[in-house]
mmCIF file of C-alpha atoms in Angstrom:
data_model
loop_
_atom_site.group_PDB
_atom_site.id
_atom_site.type_symbol
_atom_site.label_atom_id
_atom_site.label_comp_id
_atom_site.label_asym_id
_atom_site.label_seq_id
_atom_site.Cartn_x
_atom_site.Cartn_y
_atom_site.Cartn_z
ATOM 1 C CA UNK A 1 -17.474 -37.104 -19.101
ATOM 2 C CA UNK A 2 -16.694 -38.377 -15.588
ATOM 3 C CA UNK A 3 -12.899 -38.493 -16.153
ATOM 4 C CA UNK A 4 -12.986 -34.928 -17.457
ATOM 5 C CA UNK A 5 -14.897 -33.706 -14.387
ATOM 6 C CA UNK A 6 -12.410 -35.567 -12.197
ATOM 7 C CA UNK A 7 -9.537 -33.807 -13.987
ATOM 8 C CA UNK A 8 -11.246 -30.445 -13.402
ATOM 9 C CA UNK A 9 -11.700 -31.162 -9.677
ATOM 10 C CA UNK A 10 -8.094 -32.311 -9.377
ATOM 11 C CA UNK A 11 -6.586 -29.396 -11.293
ATOM 12 C CA UNK A 12 -3.320 -28.085 -9.822
ATOM 13 C CA UNK A 13 -0.579 -25.727 -10.986
ATOM 14 C CA UNK A 14 2.030 -28.471 -10.512
ATOM 15 C CA UNK A 15 0.744 -30.614 -13.387
ATOM 16 C CA UNK A 16 3.649 -29.568 -15.639
ATOM 17 C CA UNK A 17 1.451 -27.844 -18.248
ATOM 18 C CA UNK A 18 0.523 -24.200 -18.779
ATOM 19 C CA UNK A 19 -2.541 -23.456 -16.569
ATOM 20 C CA UNK A 20 -4.393 -21.439 -19.228
ATOM 21 C CA UNK A 21 -3.844 -24.076 -21.903
ATOM 22 C CA UNK A 22 -4.924 -26.905 -19.582
ATOM 23 C CA UNK A 23 -8.029 -24.948 -18.572
ATOM 24 C CA UNK A 24 -9.095 -24.397 -22.182
ATOM 25 C CA UNK A 25 -8.477 -28.054 -23.068
ATOM 26 C CA UNK A 26 -10.631 -29.302 -20.165
ATOM 27 C CA UNK A 27 -13.439 -26.867 -21.037
ATOM 28 C CA UNK A 28 -13.448 -27.899 -24.694
ATOM 29 C CA UNK A 29 -13.399 -31.596 -23.762
ATOM 30 C CA UNK A 30 -16.352 -31.188 -21.395
ATOM 31 C CA UNK A 31 -18.449 -29.260 -23.930
ATOM 32 C CA UNK A 32 -17.707 -31.804 -26.632
ATOM 33 C CA UNK A 33 -18.559 -34.781 -24.401
ATOM 34 C CA UNK A 34 -21.851 -33.254 -23.243
ATOM 35 C CA UNK A 35 -22.860 -32.503 -26.820
ATOM 36 C CA UNK A 36 -21.915 -36.027 -27.883
ATOM 37 C CA UNK A 37 -24.019 -37.606 -25.105
ATOM 38 C CA UNK A 38 -26.972 -35.365 -25.915
ATOM 39 C CA UNK A 39 -26.810 -36.225 -29.626
ATOM 40 C CA UNK A 40 -26.484 -39.941 -28.956
ATOM 41 C CA UNK A 41 -29.417 -40.035 -26.520
ATOM 42 C CA UNK A 42 -31.730 -37.952 -28.684
ATOM 43 C CA UNK A 43 -31.236 -40.337 -31.627
ATOM 44 C CA UNK A 44 -31.787 -43.677 -29.873
ATOM 45 C CA UNK A 45 -34.385 -42.938 -27.209
ATOM 46 C CA UNK A 46 -37.338 -42.455 -29.639
ATOM 47 C CA UNK A 47 -36.523 -45.749 -31.334
ATOM 48 C CA UNK A 48 -36.353 -47.619 -28.022
ATOM 49 C CA UNK A 49 -39.592 -46.044 -26.883
ATOM 50 C CA UNK A 50 -41.260 -47.094 -30.110
ATOM 51 C CA UNK A 51 -40.011 -50.669 -29.716
ATOM 52 C CA UNK A 52 -41.412 -50.844 -26.202
ATOM 53 C CA UNK A 53 -44.834 -49.732 -27.356
ATOM 54 C CA UNK A 54 -45.754 -47.219 -24.669
ATOM 55 C CA UNK A 55 -45.368 -44.183 -26.886
ATOM 56 C CA UNK A 56 -46.967 -41.547 -24.657
ATOM 57 C CA UNK A 57 -45.090 -42.592 -21.563
ATOM 58 C CA UNK A 58 -41.864 -42.917 -23.475
ATOM 59 C CA UNK A 59 -42.329 -39.505 -25.084
ATOM 60 C CA UNK A 60 -42.792 -38.031 -21.622
ATOM 61 C CA UNK A 61 -39.727 -39.847 -20.393
ATOM 62 C CA UNK A 62 -37.840 -38.720 -23.463
ATOM 63 C CA UNK A 63 -38.796 -35.112 -22.852
ATOM 64 C CA UNK A 64 -37.766 -35.440 -19.230
ATOM 65 C CA UNK A 65 -34.482 -37.042 -20.292
ATOM 66 C CA UNK A 66 -33.845 -34.220 -22.734
ATOM 67 C CA UNK A 67 -34.612 -31.665 -20.028
ATOM 68 C CA UNK A 68 -32.335 -33.492 -17.616
ATOM 69 C CA UNK A 69 -29.608 -33.568 -20.250
ATOM 70 C CA UNK A 70 -30.002 -29.845 -20.844
ATOM 71 C CA UNK A 71 -29.918 -29.205 -17.103
ATOM 72 C CA UNK A 72 -26.798 -31.351 -16.816
ATOM 73 C CA UNK A 73 -25.250 -29.457 -19.726
ATOM 74 C CA UNK A 74 -26.050 -26.099 -18.130
ATOM 75 C CA UNK A 75 -24.687 -27.293 -14.797
ATOM 76 C CA UNK A 76 -21.541 -28.566 -16.489
ATOM 77 C CA UNK A 77 -21.078 -25.241 -18.283
ATOM 78 C CA UNK A 78 -21.558 -23.356 -15.015
ATOM 79 C CA UNK A 79 -19.053 -25.644 -13.320
ATOM 80 C CA UNK A 80 -16.594 -25.082 -16.155
ATOM 81 C CA UNK A 81 -17.035 -21.307 -15.869
ATOM 82 C CA UNK A 82 -16.489 -21.444 -12.099
ATOM 83 C CA UNK A 83 -13.399 -23.601 -12.532
ATOM 84 C CA UNK A 84 -12.116 -21.242 -15.234
ATOM 85 C CA UNK A 85 -12.499 -18.297 -12.871
ATOM 86 C CA UNK A 86 -10.766 -20.212 -10.084
ATOM 87 C CA UNK A 87 -7.898 -21.145 -12.401
ATOM 88 C CA UNK A 88 -7.513 -17.505 -13.496
ATOM 89 C CA UNK A 89 -7.406 -16.411 -9.856
ATOM 90 C CA UNK A 90 -4.853 -19.117 -9.027
ATOM 91 C CA UNK A 91 -2.639 -18.107 -11.953
ATOM 92 C CA UNK A 92 -2.861 -14.417 -11.004
ATOM 93 C CA UNK A 93 -2.071 -15.151 -7.359
ATOM 94 C CA UNK A 94 0.831 -17.401 -8.341
ATOM 95 C CA UNK A 95 2.309 -14.716 -10.601
ATOM 96 C CA UNK A 96 1.976 -12.050 -7.908
ATOM 97 C CA UNK A 97 3.494 -14.337 -5.267
ATOM 98 C CA UNK A 98 6.424 -15.331 -7.471
ATOM 99 C CA UNK A 99 7.110 -11.707 -8.437
ATOM 100 C CA UNK A 100 6.969 -10.546 -4.806
ATOM 101 C CA UNK A 101 9.212 -13.390 -3.636
ATOM 102 C CA UNK A 102 11.721 -12.744 -6.426
ATOM 103 C CA UNK A 103 11.815 -9.015 -5.663
ATOM 104 C CA UNK A 104 12.350 -9.743 -1.960
ATOM 105 C CA UNK A 105 15.270 -12.074 -2.718
ATOM 106 C CA UNK A 106 16.965 -9.559 -5.013
ATOM 107 C CA UNK A 107 16.393 -6.793 -2.458
ATOM 108 C CA UNK A 108 18.310 -8.751 0.168
ATOM 109 C CA UNK A 109 21.022 -9.564 -2.376
ATOM 110 C CA UNK A 110 21.518 -5.894 -3.226
ATOM 111 C CA UNK A 111 21.553 -4.873 0.450
ATOM 112 C CA UNK A 112 24.056 -7.610 1.297
ATOM 113 C CA UNK A 113 26.326 -6.604 -1.567
ATOM 114 C CA UNK A 114 26.062 -2.938 -0.546
ATOM 115 C CA UNK A 115 27.114 -3.844 3.014
ATOM 116 C CA UNK A 116 30.165 -5.775 1.792
ATOM 117 C CA UNK A 117 31.228 -2.961 -0.522
ATOM 118 C CA UNK A 118 30.771 -0.391 2.232
ATOM 119 C CA UNK A 119 33.106 -2.364 4.521
ATOM 120 C CA UNK A 120 35.676 -2.653 1.725
ATOM 121 C CA UNK A 121 35.381 1.073 1.042
ATOM 122 C CA UNK A 122 36.178 1.834 4.700
ATOM 123 C CA UNK A 123 39.290 -0.339 4.493
ATOM 124 C CA UNK A 124 40.470 1.425 1.338
ATOM 125 C CA UNK A 125 39.790 4.821 2.947
ATOM 126 C CA UNK A 126 42.019 3.809 5.853
ATOM 127 C CA UNK A 127 44.680 2.627 3.392
ATOM 128 C CA UNK A 128 44.466 5.956 1.548
ATOM 129 C CA UNK A 129 44.902 7.880 4.792
ATOM 130 C CA UNK A 130 47.858 5.732 5.863
ATOM 131 C CA UNK A 131 49.659 6.077 2.526
ATOM 132 C CA UNK A 132 48.958 9.814 2.503
ATOM 133 C CA UNK A 133 50.388 10.133 6.010
ATOM 134 C CA UNK A 134 53.442 8.121 4.968
ATOM 135 C CA UNK A 135 53.893 10.425 1.975
ATOM 136 C CA UNK A 136 53.702 13.543 4.142
ATOM 137 C CA UNK A 137 56.060 12.032 6.704
ATOM 138 C CA UNK A 138 58.515 10.997 4.009
ATOM 139 C CA UNK A 139 58.475 14.481 2.509
ATOM 140 C CA UNK A 140 59.129 15.954 5.958
ATOM 141 C CA UNK A 141 62.018 13.599 6.623
ATOM 142 C CA UNK A 142 63.535 14.381 3.220
ATOM 143 C CA UNK A 143 63.277 18.108 3.883
ATOM 144 C CA UNK A 144 64.903 17.675 7.287
ATOM 145 C CA UNK A 145 67.778 15.623 5.876
ATOM 146 C CA UNK A 146 68.302 18.075 3.013
ATOM 147 C CA UNK A 147 68.247 21.023 5.426
ATOM 148 C CA UNK A 148 71.035 19.525 7.546
ATOM 149 C CA UNK A 149 73.114 18.218 4.632
ATOM 150 C CA UNK A 150 74.778 21.165 2.944
ATOM 151 C CA UNK A 151 78.046 19.489 1.938
ATOM 152 C CA UNK A 152 76.693 17.440 -0.978
ATOM 153 C CA UNK A 153 78.257 17.734 -4.401
ATOM 154 C CA UNK A 154 76.303 18.636 -7.503
ATOM 155 C CA UNK A 155 76.080 15.030 -8.783
ATOM 156 C CA UNK A 156 75.075 13.708 -5.379
ATOM 157 C CA UNK A 157 72.467 16.447 -5.045
ATOM 158 C CA UNK A 158 70.918 15.487 -8.386
ATOM 159 C CA UNK A 159 70.768 11.834 -7.353
ATOM 160 C CA UNK A 160 69.176 12.654 -4.006
ATOM 161 C CA UNK A 161 66.558 14.895 -5.627
ATOM 162 C CA UNK A 162 65.749 12.260 -8.247
ATOM 163 C CA UNK A 163 65.375 9.563 -5.586
ATOM 164 C CA UNK A 164 63.135 11.832 -3.537
ATOM 165 C CA UNK A 165 60.955 12.595 -6.550
ATOM 166 C CA UNK A 166 60.595 8.898 -7.377
ATOM 167 C CA UNK A 167 59.649 8.002 -3.806
ATOM 168 C CA UNK A 168 57.178 10.863 -3.495
ATOM 169 C CA UNK A 169 55.655 10.083 -6.911
ATOM 170 C CA UNK A 170 55.130 6.458 -5.911
ATOM 171 C CA UNK A 171 53.504 7.449 -2.622
ATOM 172 C CA UNK A 172 51.289 10.061 -4.273
ATOM 173 C CA UNK A 173 50.289 7.609 -7.024
ATOM 174 C CA UNK A 174 49.508 4.885 -4.490
ATOM 175 C CA UNK A 175 47.435 7.290 -2.426
ATOM 176 C CA UNK A 176 45.533 8.435 -5.530
ATOM 177 C CA UNK A 177 44.958 4.827 -6.633
ATOM 178 C CA UNK A 178 43.607 3.828 -3.214
ATOM 179 C CA UNK A 179 41.364 6.878 -3.226
ATOM 180 C CA UNK A 180 40.019 5.901 -6.654
ATOM 181 C CA UNK A 181 39.157 2.402 -5.444
ATOM 182 C CA UNK A 182 37.437 3.917 -2.402
ATOM 183 C CA UNK A 183 35.322 6.168 -4.631
ATOM 184 C CA UNK A 184 34.405 3.251 -6.919
ATOM 185 C CA UNK A 185 33.298 1.107 -3.957
ATOM 186 C CA UNK A 186 31.270 3.974 -2.504
ATOM 187 C CA UNK A 187 29.647 4.407 -5.911
ATOM 188 C CA UNK A 188 28.677 0.716 -6.038
ATOM 189 C CA UNK A 189 27.386 0.878 -2.459
ATOM 190 C CA UNK A 190 25.100 3.801 -3.282
ATOM 191 C CA UNK A 191 23.866 2.155 -6.498
ATOM 192 C CA UNK A 192 23.048 -1.160 -4.782
ATOM 193 C CA UNK A 193 21.233 0.595 -1.938
ATOM 194 C CA UNK A 194 19.221 2.550 -4.493
ATOM 195 C CA UNK A 195 18.368 -0.702 -6.294
ATOM 196 C CA UNK A 196 17.201 -2.305 -3.050
ATOM 197 C CA UNK A 197 15.024 0.696 -2.191
ATOM 198 C CA UNK A 198 13.528 0.642 -5.697
ATOM 199 C CA UNK A 199 12.586 -3.035 -5.380
ATOM 200 C CA UNK A 200 11.021 -2.405 -1.964
ATOM 201 C CA UNK A 201 8.991 0.425 -3.462
ATOM 202 C CA UNK A 202 7.894 -1.905 -6.262
ATOM 203 C CA UNK A 203 6.738 -4.520 -3.725
ATOM 204 C CA UNK A 204 4.763 -1.894 -1.803
ATOM 205 C CA UNK A 205 2.951 -0.711 -4.946
ATOM 206 C CA UNK A 206 2.226 -4.281 -6.079
ATOM 207 C CA UNK A 207 0.678 -5.151 -2.710
ATOM 208 C CA UNK A 208 -1.252 -1.906 -2.197
ATOM 209 C CA UNK A 209 -2.190 -0.755 -5.690
ATOM 210 C CA UNK A 210 -4.786 -2.170 -8.067
ATOM 211 C CA UNK A 211 -4.173 0.112 -11.041
ATOM 212 C CA UNK A 212 -2.224 -1.750 -13.728
ATOM 213 C CA UNK A 213 -1.012 1.501 -15.282
ATOM 214 C CA UNK A 214 0.491 2.622 -11.968
ATOM 215 C CA UNK A 215 2.087 -0.780 -11.429
ATOM 216 C CA UNK A 216 3.621 -0.700 -14.910
ATOM 217 C CA UNK A 217 5.016 2.788 -14.304
ATOM 218 C CA UNK A 218 6.591 1.710 -10.999
ATOM 219 C CA UNK A 219 7.910 -1.449 -12.684
ATOM 220 C CA UNK A 220 9.634 0.631 -15.372
ATOM 221 C CA UNK A 221 11.279 2.884 -12.787
ATOM 222 C CA UNK A 222 12.417 -0.158 -10.777
ATOM 223 C CA UNK A 223 13.919 -1.697 -13.926
ATOM 224 C CA UNK A 224 15.634 1.590 -14.711
ATOM 225 C CA UNK A 225 17.112 1.729 -11.189
ATOM 226 C CA UNK A 226 18.301 -1.897 -11.323
ATOM 227 C CA UNK A 227 19.727 -2.045 -14.849
ATOM 228 C CA UNK A 228 20.858 1.561 -15.462
ATOM 229 C CA UNK A 229 23.778 2.845 -13.398
ATOM 230 C CA UNK A 230 23.025 6.225 -11.890
ATOM 231 C CA UNK A 231 25.389 9.139 -11.265
ATOM 232 C CA UNK A 232 26.225 9.147 -7.550
ATOM 233 C CA UNK A 233 28.880 11.883 -7.738
ATOM 234 C CA UNK A 234 31.748 9.593 -6.743
ATOM 235 C CA UNK A 235 32.937 8.964 -10.304
ATOM 236 C CA UNK A 236 32.876 12.550 -11.651
ATOM 237 C CA UNK A 237 29.801 12.036 -13.823
ATOM 238 C CA UNK A 238 30.878 8.641 -15.159
ATOM 239 C CA UNK A 239 28.918 5.425 -14.820
ATOM 240 C CA UNK A 240 25.793 6.327 -16.770
ATOM 241 C CA UNK A 241 23.590 3.987 -18.769
ATOM 242 C CA UNK A 242 25.039 1.936 -21.608
ATOM 243 C CA UNK A 243 23.453 0.396 -24.710
ATOM 244 C CA UNK A 244 22.832 -3.039 -23.143
ATOM 245 C CA UNK A 245 21.019 -1.460 -20.192
ATOM 246 C CA UNK A 246 18.767 0.493 -22.538
ATOM 247 C CA UNK A 247 17.940 -2.722 -24.427
ATOM 248 C CA UNK A 248 16.837 -4.338 -21.164
ATOM 249 C CA UNK A 249 14.575 -1.350 -20.474
ATOM 250 C CA UNK A 250 13.007 -1.660 -23.938
ATOM 251 C CA UNK A 251 12.310 -5.379 -23.312
ATOM 252 C CA UNK A 252 10.684 -4.516 -19.984
ATOM 253 C CA UNK A 253 8.485 -1.923 -21.717
ATOM 254 C CA UNK A 254 7.343 -4.522 -24.248
ATOM 255 C CA UNK A 255 6.517 -7.107 -21.562
ATOM 256 C CA UNK A 256 4.640 -4.613 -19.382
ATOM 257 C CA UNK A 257 2.632 -3.481 -22.422
ATOM 258 C CA UNK A 258 1.580 -7.063 -23.171
ATOM 259 C CA UNK A 259 0.735 -7.712 -19.534
ATOM 260 C CA UNK A 260 -1.549 -4.659 -19.397
#
């Protein structure tokens, strides 16, 4: 019994086993050991008292021993209940702390990624403006040259027009491509910022709220914000949720239902 009580007093979450399973094992061991001691004592004490000869005194001592054993059993059960409650509180606190710490880490990750993408988007916006300005300048130069060159033959004129169209098409395509990359980066920036804000909201509700139903509802919305891409307006309505994202949401619903 003493080793079991020592294990209960020395219980930690770093033992390598599941806390709930270890708690139940220690409680069952303690109950079984107390019952075994009580059964063993109750069988042999009357015989020893009889052998000694002082029946009345030994009966009194036996009764006192039985009472002491019952008191010890009750005390052990109370201790086990207290330790069980402490273990439950430790497990709950550990889960809340790990969830809050994980959410904080991912929040910073999303904000950091949003900052990087915002800087890249600014660079691509500048590139788009530069290429657009080059395209406008090139078109102006071509118009000026064509305006002052009236002695070109028909074949030369066709070649010049074709070359101009190719150059302008390349510049327009490059400008459009740079603009598309800018819009995609701005979309990712907005999505990551929204994810970070959702995780911060989740942390606030976890710390302040005590209603499990409210926490589960906020958890579902946070999961939806993290795993389902929203429509920010940069991609013309594209970038919605896909099948894999919906599967993640269904898994989160199942886990939150079990936790409640």
